[in-house]
Amino acid sequence: MLRFFVNKLLLVLPTLIGITIVAFAFVRVLPGDPILLLAGERGVSPERYHKLLVQFGYDLPIWQQYFNYVIGLLHGDFGISISTKRPVIDEFLARFPATLELSVFAMTFATVIGIPAGIISAVKRSSVFDQLTMGVALTGYSMPIFWWGLLLIILFSGMLHWTPVSGRIDLLYFFPPVTGFMTVDALLSGQKGAFQSAVSHLILPSIVLGTIPLAVIARQTRSAMLEVLGEDYVRTARAKGLTPVRVIGLHAFRNALIPVVTTIGLQVGLLMAGAILTETIFSWPGIGKWMIDSISRRDYPVVQGGLVLIAGIVMLVNLIVDLLYGLINPRISHQ
Amino acid sequence: MALLEIENLTVAFATSVGPFKAVDNVSLTCDRGEILSIVGESGSGKSVAMLALMGLLPWTATVTADTLRFDGKDMLTMSAQQKRTIIGKDIAMIFQEPMSSLNPCFTVGFQIGESLRIHMGMNRAQRRERSIELLNLVGIPAPEKRLSLFPHQLSGGMSQRVMIAMALACDPKLLIADEPTTALDVTIQAQILDLLVDLQKRHGMGLILITHDMGVVAETAERVQVQYAGQKVEEQHVRELFRDPHHPYTQALLSALPERATRRGRLPSIPGVVPGQYDRPSGCLFAPRCRYATERCDRETERQGAEFGFALCNYPLKDGDPTGYPEKAEAGQ
């Protein structure tokens, strides 16, 4: 088990190095100068410009800048934001709970609907339900997130007034953040209606963010179940006189879980990308919106640090998925 | 009254070009303490008939029968829920591929215990005790240790023993073994067959042995039913069947056995293949491959009585010669 873990970490290392290079190069390739953008319309004198350049270390040769950046990372230093002058890691940690909360809701929405829909489609293959579900899934998968988000806002917020348009909670409520999760904090604050308000703010963004994972999970569950339902051990289970629910839900589904869990793990990576669009549409103060804002300000340290942190989280999730394999299917052992 | 009575069972599969009859008006009976063997080549419908009885066919299959009675209970009119109280308890089945018939995600103990919990309502301790007893019964050494093993940790022979233990869990009245030794090594085959016959004798249950291996039939069966292209073509006691087959197909099958080949040189074989969905003859299904077939055989075929082993043949063989066969000149027409 320990060896498996060490092996996995060794595999992760080259990926991480690659990400630091990409993150570092990415912001510098973009046209625009962080110092000029910081100065704004008032402009900046050439002397002051040079002083700031030296202060941020952008006067050094490019390889040396990268070197300093990596040395910093190795010391756990993600740099200081140019625009807010606060450590990148602090800014990240302040916003990450919002994204995590949204992602958890979106993923819950996607799996709770996607898995049963996939199972039923597989069991009732070629039925009206199956064709309808797979049609809807394909549509959901193909839909641009920002457009889908706007449609939902127009319908549910604009016309029906069922849900709020943006933000995490009503302005009426205020309480200090304890966990950073608005729903949990609202419950802890004990204010009446706060929790409902927090949840109602989560509904639309979760649906928008969860739509693509939902479609992918439903389709993957269906194809994994179709494969497994024809297996001999499913026939054995039926020959035991077990109920269909037990045959399908336990004997078949347990075997279909591996590809489904893999898909869910991979979706977490896409979720981060989706979060950027979703958070922008709904003014959700998470890392997606933070990254977009930082890119437009050419805040080099924030973009670099943010990308590495997000990539690290995605890799961590995939590592957890790898560990789950062994629990789901005993044939995959971690020696 | 026999334990299992099946009369005129027909199973048709819906295909894109219309229904295909995998089992065509097959009747069979099996009594307590009896071993019935169903023999036939691949595609003769021998497994499908039993899967139909168990309700294990896919939804594309349509099952019809005049009688489908088990232990006095009519299985045709029974609800799915009632059926589940019989399937896996009073009728158990073991399959051809033991390695893939066990669920790779669950331990041996869980899979044996499952039937015990569902059908017998046993608690954890009782299940464990009974599982150990069952593994002992099927000749698995150190059963306490095997309970926590997963199927991929077992050999093929061991897996089939576990399958047999699972099937015997609730003391079934009828055990259906669908080619139980086909996927196993020859040395293990004999062990598993001996085990099955021994358990059948000790528990007095009915055993239906589906096989394509005449050697297995000779070794274990009492009564033999030969199937061809979904039809029952002959039924006899095993000794008589080997001594005096009445259907030309049975005769051809037996003469193709290497052990029975009398002459040196090429082993006799049956020319042609089993008719498929598209080239199904209108009369006798075996006619295109039969050396005795006449023009009448292309039109119709007659079911003989017990003296000819219920052979589905116009000219049943008697000591190797067709009975009532027309004169040579006439046959040539």
XYZ file of C-alpha atoms in Angstrom:
668
model
C 0.000 0.000 0.000
C 2.761 2.431 0.971
C 4.778 1.425 -2.069
C 1.776 1.963 -4.290
C 1.387 5.422 -2.839
C 5.058 6.303 -3.329
C 4.948 4.974 -6.902
C 1.921 7.114 -7.645
C 3.562 10.194 -6.172
C 6.655 9.606 -8.293
C 4.412 9.498 -11.347
C 2.735 12.719 -10.288
C 6.041 14.576 -10.012
C 6.788 14.979 -13.751
C 3.208 16.138 -14.281
C 3.631 18.783 -11.595
C 6.885 20.025 -13.127
C 5.159 20.225 -16.512
C 2.343 22.225 -14.977
C 4.699 24.759 -13.408
C 6.305 25.316 -16.828
C 2.938 25.673 -18.566
C 1.549 27.951 -15.864
C 4.676 30.084 -15.897
C 4.812 30.369 -19.674
C 1.062 30.784 -20.158
C 0.703 34.189 -18.468
C 3.872 35.546 -20.037
C 2.754 34.629 -23.541
C -0.372 36.738 -23.095
C -0.032 40.230 -24.462
C -0.251 42.975 -21.834
C 1.990 44.130 -19.056
C 1.013 43.616 -15.388
C 2.673 46.831 -14.287
C 1.038 48.978 -16.921
C -2.335 47.421 -16.066
C -1.704 48.086 -12.387
C -0.931 51.733 -13.121
C -4.169 52.087 -15.026
C -5.066 55.162 -17.064
C -2.878 57.505 -15.098
C 0.164 55.843 -16.601
C 3.543 55.406 -14.991
C 6.884 57.192 -15.376
C 9.749 55.199 -16.898
C 11.749 55.421 -13.646
C 8.878 54.161 -11.549
C 8.139 51.467 -14.121
C 11.704 50.199 -13.874
C 11.610 50.315 -10.100
C 8.458 48.171 -10.022
C 9.970 45.810 -12.578
C 12.935 45.224 -10.289
C 10.658 44.972 -7.250
C 8.619 42.135 -8.790
C 11.758 40.534 -10.226
C 10.573 40.807 -13.820
C 13.846 42.422 -14.923
C 15.706 39.130 -14.484
C 16.274 36.724 -17.394
C 13.232 34.507 -17.988
C 14.913 31.274 -16.842
C 15.958 32.908 -13.614
C 12.405 34.089 -13.008
C 11.226 30.501 -13.469
C 13.949 29.232 -11.206
C 13.005 31.679 -8.435
C 9.371 30.714 -8.870
C 10.066 26.991 -8.512
C 12.357 27.573 -5.513
C 9.495 29.512 -3.958
C 7.045 26.671 -4.661
C 9.373 24.168 -3.036
C 9.307 26.335 0.087
C 5.522 26.421 -0.051
C 5.617 30.038 -1.265
C 3.128 30.638 -4.061
C 4.061 34.300 -4.394
C 2.301 37.564 -3.598
C -0.504 38.965 -5.700
C 0.532 42.057 -7.646
C -2.837 43.712 -7.330
C -3.874 42.902 -3.755
C -0.400 42.476 -2.219
C -1.689 39.437 -0.331
C -0.132 35.953 -0.484
C -1.599 33.875 -3.313
C -2.180 30.908 -1.025
C -4.274 33.042 1.362
C -6.404 34.359 -1.458
C -6.824 30.827 -2.792
C -7.842 29.398 0.558
C -10.315 32.222 1.098
C -12.081 31.443 -2.193
C -11.625 27.706 -2.496
C -14.472 26.743 -0.100
C -16.947 28.557 -2.350
C -15.788 26.547 -5.369
C -15.644 23.337 -3.366
C -19.165 23.860 -2.082
C -20.431 24.504 -5.592
C -18.522 21.509 -6.965
C -19.852 19.185 -4.278
C -23.415 20.257 -5.002
C -22.886 19.982 -8.757
C -21.268 16.546 -8.506
C -23.981 15.323 -6.128
C -26.598 16.523 -8.579
C -24.763 14.797 -11.445
C -24.240 11.441 -9.729
C -27.573 11.219 -7.924
C -29.406 11.658 -11.216
C -26.828 10.333 -13.665
C -26.174 6.923 -12.131
C -29.813 5.832 -11.701
C -30.661 7.197 -15.156
C -27.781 5.209 -16.654
C -28.769 2.043 -14.826
C -32.420 2.265 -15.846
C -31.431 3.020 -19.450
C -29.217 -0.060 -19.530
C -31.834 -2.333 -17.971
C -34.580 -1.011 -20.239
C -32.357 -0.765 -23.272
C -33.945 0.660 -26.441
C -37.045 1.662 -24.493
C -38.555 5.123 -24.779
C -36.948 6.017 -21.451
C -33.539 4.928 -22.703
C -33.739 6.846 -25.946
C -35.103 9.925 -24.235
C -32.427 9.858 -21.523
C -29.593 9.343 -23.941
C -30.947 12.065 -26.219
C -31.142 14.503 -23.310
C -27.672 13.449 -22.155
C -26.196 14.103 -25.569
C -27.888 17.501 -25.690
C -26.604 18.351 -22.214
C -23.117 17.297 -23.124
C -23.097 19.392 -26.271
C -24.504 22.536 -24.690
C -22.193 25.522 -24.104
C -22.187 26.133 -20.344
C -22.468 29.927 -20.463
C -25.444 29.791 -22.819
C -27.177 27.112 -20.732
C -26.555 29.193 -17.600
C -28.041 32.295 -19.160
C -31.100 30.362 -20.367
C -31.736 29.048 -16.875
C -31.300 32.503 -15.349
C -33.767 33.995 -17.840
C -36.352 31.288 -17.108
C -36.054 30.655 -13.370
C -34.758 33.986 -12.123
C -36.004 36.440 -14.716
C -39.450 35.073 -15.611
C -40.467 32.774 -12.758
C -38.560 34.534 -9.936
C -37.907 31.188 -8.282
C -34.189 31.531 -7.748
C -31.784 34.437 -7.190
C -29.675 35.584 -10.109
C -26.251 35.658 -8.534
C -24.142 35.566 -5.388
C -23.918 33.035 -2.579
C -26.536 34.369 -0.151
C -29.033 37.208 0.270
C -27.580 40.559 1.342
C -29.975 40.468 4.315
C -27.815 37.935 6.044
C -24.430 38.499 7.446
C -22.312 36.236 9.583
C -18.573 35.695 9.861
C -17.205 32.816 7.822
C -16.326 29.830 10.000
C -15.859 26.973 7.547
C -16.112 28.998 4.359
C -19.026 26.820 3.229
C -22.009 29.144 3.069
C -24.592 26.424 3.765
C -22.715 25.221 6.849
C -21.995 28.720 8.088
C -25.643 29.673 7.611
C -26.720 26.749 9.770
C -24.107 27.622 12.382
C -25.203 31.258 12.470
C -28.692 30.161 13.501
C -30.271 32.988 11.505
C -33.732 32.213 10.256
C -33.940 31.639 6.519
C -30.186 31.894 6.007
C -29.744 28.245 5.096
C -32.653 28.299 2.641
C -31.198 31.401 1.060
C -27.764 29.805 0.714
C -29.258 26.658 -0.850
C -31.460 28.610 -3.247
C -28.367 30.466 -4.440
C -26.659 27.125 -5.066
C -29.399 25.531 -7.166
C -28.882 27.123 -10.569
C -25.065 27.200 -10.514
C -25.019 23.549 -9.428
C -27.322 22.532 -12.253
C -25.272 24.470 -14.785
C -21.957 23.148 -13.529
C -23.321 19.614 -13.109
C -24.940 19.288 -16.528
C -21.917 18.023 -18.455
C -20.778 15.626 -15.693
C -24.383 14.421 -15.448
C -24.502 13.626 -19.162
C -21.121 11.904 -19.110
C -21.903 9.889 -15.986
C -25.289 8.765 -17.322
C -23.798 7.579 -20.593
C -20.836 5.895 -18.932
C -23.049 4.152 -16.373
C -25.308 2.901 -19.129
C -22.513 1.444 -21.227
C -20.749 -0.071 -18.204
C -24.011 -1.654 -17.045
C -24.812 -2.990 -20.512
C -21.467 -4.707 -20.558
C -21.859 -6.173 -17.087
C -25.494 -7.273 -17.426
C -24.480 -9.884 -19.992
C -21.868 -11.423 -17.711
C -22.139 -14.960 -16.375
C -22.110 -13.898 -12.728
C -25.220 -11.802 -13.275
C -26.945 -14.927 -14.579
C -25.696 -16.776 -11.495
C -27.172 -14.085 -9.277
C -30.523 -14.388 -11.024
C -30.319 -18.176 -10.790
C -30.131 -17.768 -7.009
C -33.625 -16.325 -7.045
C -32.513 -12.845 -5.987
C -34.775 -9.870 -6.630
C -34.027 -7.810 -9.758
C -33.106 -4.861 -7.547
C -30.447 -6.906 -5.789
C -29.164 -8.486 -9.008
C -28.838 -5.148 -10.774
C -28.053 -2.866 -7.865
C -25.547 -5.098 -6.093
C -24.162 -7.836 -8.332
C -24.088 -5.930 -11.614
C -23.575 -2.364 -10.430
C -20.663 -3.191 -8.169
C -18.816 -4.479 -11.232
C -19.841 -1.521 -13.365
C -18.521 0.927 -10.764
C -14.883 0.993 -11.907
C -15.449 2.878 -15.168
C -18.098 5.026 -13.495
C -15.785 6.065 -10.663
C -13.009 6.758 -13.176
C -15.353 9.000 -15.104
C -16.431 10.838 -11.976
C -12.777 11.384 -11.077
C -11.991 12.768 -14.508
C -15.033 15.000 -14.365
C -13.598 16.728 -11.294
C -10.855 18.106 -13.535
C -13.441 19.362 -16.004
C -15.463 20.737 -13.112
C -12.655 23.166 -12.350
C -12.722 24.365 -15.959
C -16.501 24.556 -15.872
C -16.326 26.471 -12.601
C -14.566 29.327 -14.350
C -17.546 29.878 -16.668
C -20.222 29.086 -14.119
C -18.729 31.305 -11.439
C -18.398 34.166 -13.891
C -22.053 33.877 -14.969
C -23.379 33.701 -11.416
C -20.835 36.082 -9.840
C -19.807 33.236 -7.593
C -16.800 34.338 -5.529
C -14.783 31.173 -6.059
C -11.426 30.378 -7.604
C -12.832 30.302 -11.145
C -13.877 33.937 -10.995
C -10.681 34.782 -9.140
C -8.600 33.251 -11.926
C -10.506 35.097 -14.649
C -10.091 38.411 -12.818
C -6.401 37.733 -12.290
C -5.838 36.846 -15.924
C -7.388 40.127 -17.032
C -5.100 41.948 -14.593
C -2.113 39.860 -15.765
C -1.476 39.088 -12.125
C 1.346 36.664 -12.870
C 1.807 35.164 -9.384
C -1.921 34.548 -8.927
C -2.393 32.855 -12.306
C 0.725 30.738 -11.853
C -0.060 29.782 -8.286
C -3.747 29.234 -8.960
C -3.084 26.894 -11.880
C -0.617 24.825 -9.882
C -3.012 24.594 -6.926
C -5.957 23.593 -9.129
C -3.816 21.023 -10.944
C -2.670 19.680 -7.605
C -6.270 19.211 -6.495
C -7.202 17.436 -9.717
C -4.245 15.105 -9.305
C -5.168 14.454 -5.692
C -8.707 13.489 -6.726
C -7.348 11.101 -9.334
C -5.067 9.574 -6.748
C -8.068 8.988 -4.498
C -9.896 7.379 -7.437
C -6.949 5.032 -7.955
C -7.116 4.050 -4.306
C -10.868 3.467 -4.573
C -10.355 0.904 -7.360
C -8.847 -1.519 -4.901
C -11.822 -1.159 -2.569
C -14.371 -1.636 -5.345
C -12.719 -4.485 -7.155
C -10.499 -6.849 -5.183
C -8.769 -8.017 -8.355
C -6.990 -4.682 -8.519
C -4.559 -4.812 -5.653
C -2.016 -2.211 -4.654
C 1.225 -4.043 -4.180
C -45.838 -37.732 -10.680
C -42.419 -36.695 -11.869
C -40.510 -33.920 -10.127
C -40.176 -31.931 -13.313
C -42.586 -32.207 -16.218
C -42.141 -30.224 -19.369
C -44.446 -30.714 -22.297
C -44.040 -29.091 -25.695
C -41.744 -26.325 -24.580
C -40.959 -23.818 -27.298
C -38.561 -20.911 -26.966
C -38.443 -18.345 -29.737
C -36.046 -15.420 -29.916
C -37.124 -12.234 -31.571
C -34.563 -11.301 -34.204
C -34.487 -8.547 -36.764
C -35.773 -10.986 -39.382
C -38.516 -12.582 -37.304
C -38.711 -15.193 -34.572
C -36.103 -17.904 -34.335
C -37.047 -21.135 -32.567
C -34.141 -22.199 -30.395
C -36.242 -24.847 -28.670
C -38.984 -26.515 -30.677
C -41.687 -28.532 -28.887
C -39.386 -30.250 -26.439
C -40.856 -32.465 -23.731
C -38.964 -33.936 -20.845
C -39.399 -35.297 -17.366
C -37.007 -35.798 -14.525
C -37.765 -37.549 -11.288
C -36.316 -37.396 -7.795
C -33.085 -39.329 -7.551
C -32.750 -39.579 -11.299
C -30.001 -38.425 -13.622
C -31.259 -37.206 -16.957
C -28.717 -36.262 -19.536
C -29.479 -33.920 -22.395
C -27.010 -34.303 -25.235
C -26.608 -32.311 -28.375
C -24.147 -30.139 -30.204
C -23.867 -26.375 -29.813
C -27.079 -24.647 -30.793
C -29.279 -27.659 -30.198
C -31.232 -25.738 -27.596
C -30.285 -27.873 -24.634
C -29.171 -24.994 -22.409
C -31.896 -22.655 -23.592
C -34.625 -25.080 -22.523
C -33.253 -25.164 -18.971
C -32.632 -21.404 -18.865
C -36.269 -20.983 -19.874
C -37.336 -23.124 -16.933
C -35.196 -20.982 -14.621
C -36.487 -17.750 -16.170
C -32.976 -16.671 -17.069
C -33.490 -15.860 -20.729
C -33.214 -12.330 -22.060
C -36.360 -10.367 -22.807
C -36.113 -11.179 -26.530
C -37.141 -14.757 -25.755
C -40.750 -15.928 -25.811
C -41.398 -19.093 -23.830
C -44.502 -21.200 -24.464
C -45.346 -24.672 -23.198
C -48.329 -26.940 -22.651
C -47.029 -27.985 -19.257
C -44.216 -26.607 -17.141
C -44.670 -28.218 -13.760
C -42.197 -28.550 -10.949
C -42.976 -30.505 -7.814
C -46.688 -30.267 -8.621
C -46.553 -26.489 -9.030
C -47.436 -24.884 -12.319
C -44.517 -22.674 -13.268
C -46.367 -21.172 -16.222
C -48.978 -19.291 -14.257
C -46.701 -18.425 -11.364
C -45.773 -14.806 -10.674
C -42.123 -13.745 -10.872
C -42.105 -13.336 -7.114
C -43.408 -16.859 -6.489
C -40.892 -18.193 -8.978
C -38.035 -16.615 -7.021
C -38.974 -18.690 -3.989
C -38.324 -21.842 -6.054
C -35.438 -20.717 -8.237
C -32.185 -20.976 -6.327
C -33.853 -22.935 -3.552
C -35.599 -26.021 -4.959
C -34.120 -25.761 -8.437
C -30.478 -24.822 -8.606
C -28.241 -24.503 -11.603
C -24.516 -24.587 -12.227
C -22.903 -23.304 -15.371
C -20.246 -24.011 -17.905
C -17.699 -21.336 -17.011
C -17.064 -21.499 -13.274
C -14.444 -18.741 -13.354
C -16.795 -16.160 -14.831
C -19.918 -17.428 -13.081
C -18.714 -16.221 -9.692
C -18.942 -12.506 -9.041
C -15.397 -11.108 -8.898
C -16.359 -8.393 -6.399
C -17.597 -10.597 -3.583
C -16.007 -13.212 -1.367
C -16.835 -16.899 -1.603
C -18.447 -16.699 1.818
C -20.713 -13.833 0.800
C -21.821 -15.569 -2.384
C -22.658 -18.847 -0.667
C -24.265 -17.083 2.272
C -26.477 -14.958 0.066
C -28.843 -17.795 -0.866
C -28.875 -18.977 2.734
C -29.974 -15.581 3.928
C -32.559 -14.973 1.210
C -34.163 -18.426 1.118
C -33.500 -19.811 4.595
C -33.357 -16.613 6.617
C -30.186 -17.715 8.404
C -28.215 -15.322 10.570
C -24.523 -14.642 10.165
C -23.288 -17.422 12.444
C -25.626 -20.004 10.920
C -24.598 -18.971 7.441
C -20.939 -19.334 8.277
C -21.469 -22.759 9.792
C -23.542 -23.967 6.853
C -21.069 -22.521 4.316
C -18.207 -24.394 5.934
C -20.298 -27.548 5.904
C -21.069 -27.052 2.211
C -17.448 -26.428 1.257
C -16.525 -29.601 3.135
C -19.224 -31.446 1.234
C -17.813 -30.436 -2.145
C -14.329 -31.425 -1.076
C -12.646 -28.096 -0.514
C -9.901 -28.380 2.089
C -9.599 -25.837 4.916
C -13.030 -24.289 4.198
C -12.792 -21.723 7.029
C -9.948 -20.052 5.163
C -11.652 -20.164 1.775
C -14.674 -18.179 2.849
C -12.771 -14.900 2.763
C -11.213 -15.568 -0.648
C -12.253 -13.814 -3.820
C -13.024 -15.811 -6.997
C -9.814 -14.707 -8.739
C -7.877 -16.459 -6.005
C -9.425 -19.846 -6.907
C -8.569 -22.326 -9.660
C -11.161 -23.407 -12.221
C -11.894 -26.710 -10.500
C -12.105 -24.978 -7.146
C -14.484 -22.374 -8.575
C -16.772 -25.091 -9.909
C -16.777 -26.736 -6.474
C -17.784 -23.410 -4.987
C -20.539 -23.110 -7.600
C -21.765 -26.576 -6.656
C -21.667 -25.645 -2.972
C -23.709 -22.534 -3.766
C -26.216 -24.577 -5.742
C -26.571 -27.110 -2.935
C -26.908 -24.440 -0.241
C -30.656 -24.783 0.194
C -30.863 -28.546 -0.453
C -32.437 -28.316 -3.910
C -34.762 -31.005 -5.205
C -33.444 -30.559 -8.714
C -29.965 -29.628 -9.824
C -29.355 -28.547 -13.400
C -25.736 -28.793 -14.473
C -25.124 -26.985 -17.756
C -21.911 -28.435 -19.192
C -20.301 -28.366 -15.756
C -16.987 -29.817 -16.885
C -16.489 -28.329 -20.338
C -14.181 -25.557 -19.170
C -12.123 -27.755 -16.882
C -9.012 -29.888 -17.267
C -9.663 -33.549 -18.093
C -8.399 -34.750 -14.713
C -10.611 -32.267 -12.889
C -13.587 -33.168 -15.118
C -13.760 -36.690 -13.729
C -13.514 -35.418 -10.145
C -16.342 -32.933 -10.622
C -18.576 -35.524 -12.320
C -17.943 -38.032 -9.542
C -18.748 -35.349 -7.008
C -22.002 -34.438 -8.742
C -23.162 -38.039 -9.027
C -22.167 -38.752 -5.441
C -24.039 -35.711 -4.119
C -27.050 -36.548 -6.253
C -27.174 -40.062 -4.768
C -26.693 -38.847 -1.202
C -29.311 -36.111 -1.372
C -31.712 -38.011 -3.601
C -32.182 -35.039 -5.850
C -32.929 -35.007 -9.541
C -29.977 -34.120 -11.726
C -30.236 -32.823 -15.256
C -26.856 -32.971 -16.901
C -26.495 -30.951 -20.067
C -23.507 -31.932 -22.139
C -22.162 -32.406 -25.619
C -19.685 -34.983 -24.413
C -20.837 -38.568 -25.012
C -18.091 -39.735 -22.674
C -19.683 -37.777 -19.836
C -23.054 -39.284 -20.741
C -21.728 -42.843 -20.716
C -20.079 -42.284 -17.354
C -22.874 -40.596 -15.435
C -26.322 -40.628 -16.972
C -29.223 -42.997 -16.521
C -31.646 -41.675 -19.077
C -30.485 -39.745 -22.119
C -32.312 -37.282 -24.269
C -30.711 -36.348 -27.588
C -31.475 -32.936 -29.037
C -30.851 -31.627 -32.494
C -31.549 -28.101 -33.764
C -33.942 -27.395 -30.906
C -35.864 -30.649 -31.178
C -35.782 -33.790 -29.112
C -34.825 -36.537 -31.540
C -34.484 -39.507 -29.224
C -34.809 -40.567 -25.604
C -33.460 -43.825 -24.200
C -31.803 -45.451 -21.254
C -28.086 -44.859 -21.513
C -27.084 -48.491 -22.062
C -29.687 -49.068 -24.785
C -28.792 -45.793 -26.421
C -25.180 -46.796 -26.808
C -26.121 -50.343 -27.873
C -28.922 -49.570 -30.292
C -29.474 -45.904 -31.247
C -32.774 -45.402 -33.052
C -32.266 -42.005 -34.630
C -29.742 -41.654 -37.467
C -28.327 -38.554 -35.738
C -27.604 -40.468 -32.550
C -26.065 -43.229 -34.575
C -23.871 -40.763 -36.432
C -22.856 -39.052 -33.170
C -21.868 -42.352 -31.598
C -19.907 -43.548 -34.594
C -17.975 -40.279 -34.510
C -16.613 -41.166 -31.059
C -12.921 -42.025 -31.371
C -13.368 -44.844 -28.840
C -15.946 -46.513 -31.059
C -14.231 -46.068 -34.393
C -13.708 -49.616 -35.630
C -11.588 -49.033 -38.664
C -8.272 -47.353 -38.969
C -8.034 -44.197 -41.031
C -10.264 -41.152 -40.913
C -12.727 -40.806 -38.085
C -16.343 -40.800 -39.322
C -18.001 -37.397 -39.140
C -21.434 -35.976 -39.929
C -21.373 -33.977 -43.162
C -22.872 -30.488 -43.196
C -23.827 -28.236 -40.306
C -26.840 -27.708 -38.050
C -29.463 -25.716 -39.973
C -29.624 -22.064 -38.973
C -32.407 -19.579 -39.083
C -32.337 -19.137 -42.829
C -31.916 -22.676 -44.088
C -34.340 -24.492 -41.836
C -35.771 -27.495 -43.706
C -39.538 -27.818 -43.809
C -39.644 -31.519 -42.922
C -37.108 -33.392 -40.818
C -34.405 -30.988 -39.632
C -31.737 -33.653 -39.907
C -32.719 -34.712 -43.436
C -30.054 -32.684 -45.299
C -27.326 -34.481 -43.326
C -28.976 -37.888 -43.056
C -27.756 -40.811 -45.137
C -31.204 -42.419 -45.006
C -33.255 -39.342 -45.930
C -35.937 -39.782 -48.588
C -38.216 -37.393 -50.342
C -40.811 -37.980 -47.585
C -38.338 -36.713 -44.986
C -38.238 -33.349 -46.747
C -41.966 -33.015 -46.209
C -42.742 -34.470 -42.819
C -41.381 -36.390 -39.877
C -43.009 -38.777 -37.465
C -42.585 -39.204 -33.711
C -42.082 -42.892 -32.878
C -43.198 -44.669 -29.721
C -41.257 -45.966 -26.755
C -40.023 -49.074 -28.616
C -38.019 -46.764 -30.895
C -36.933 -44.397 -28.122
C -39.482 -41.738 -29.141
C -37.270 -41.094 -32.152
C -38.359 -38.211 -34.332
C -37.744 -40.147 -37.515
C -39.744 -41.660 -40.351
C -37.458 -44.675 -40.540
C -36.154 -45.304 -37.018
C -33.127 -47.557 -36.863
C -33.311 -51.013 -35.393
C -29.925 -52.650 -34.868
C -28.444 -50.225 -37.335
C -31.039 -50.685 -40.101
C -33.884 -48.270 -40.888
C -37.332 -49.688 -40.242
C -40.019 -49.342 -42.879
C -37.492 -47.982 -45.311
C -38.752 -47.890 -48.913
C -37.089 -49.998 -51.585
C -33.827 -48.685 -52.891
C -35.243 -47.716 -56.264
C -38.111 -45.842 -54.627
C -35.796 -44.089 -52.200
C -33.665 -42.867 -54.993
C -36.551 -40.925 -56.512
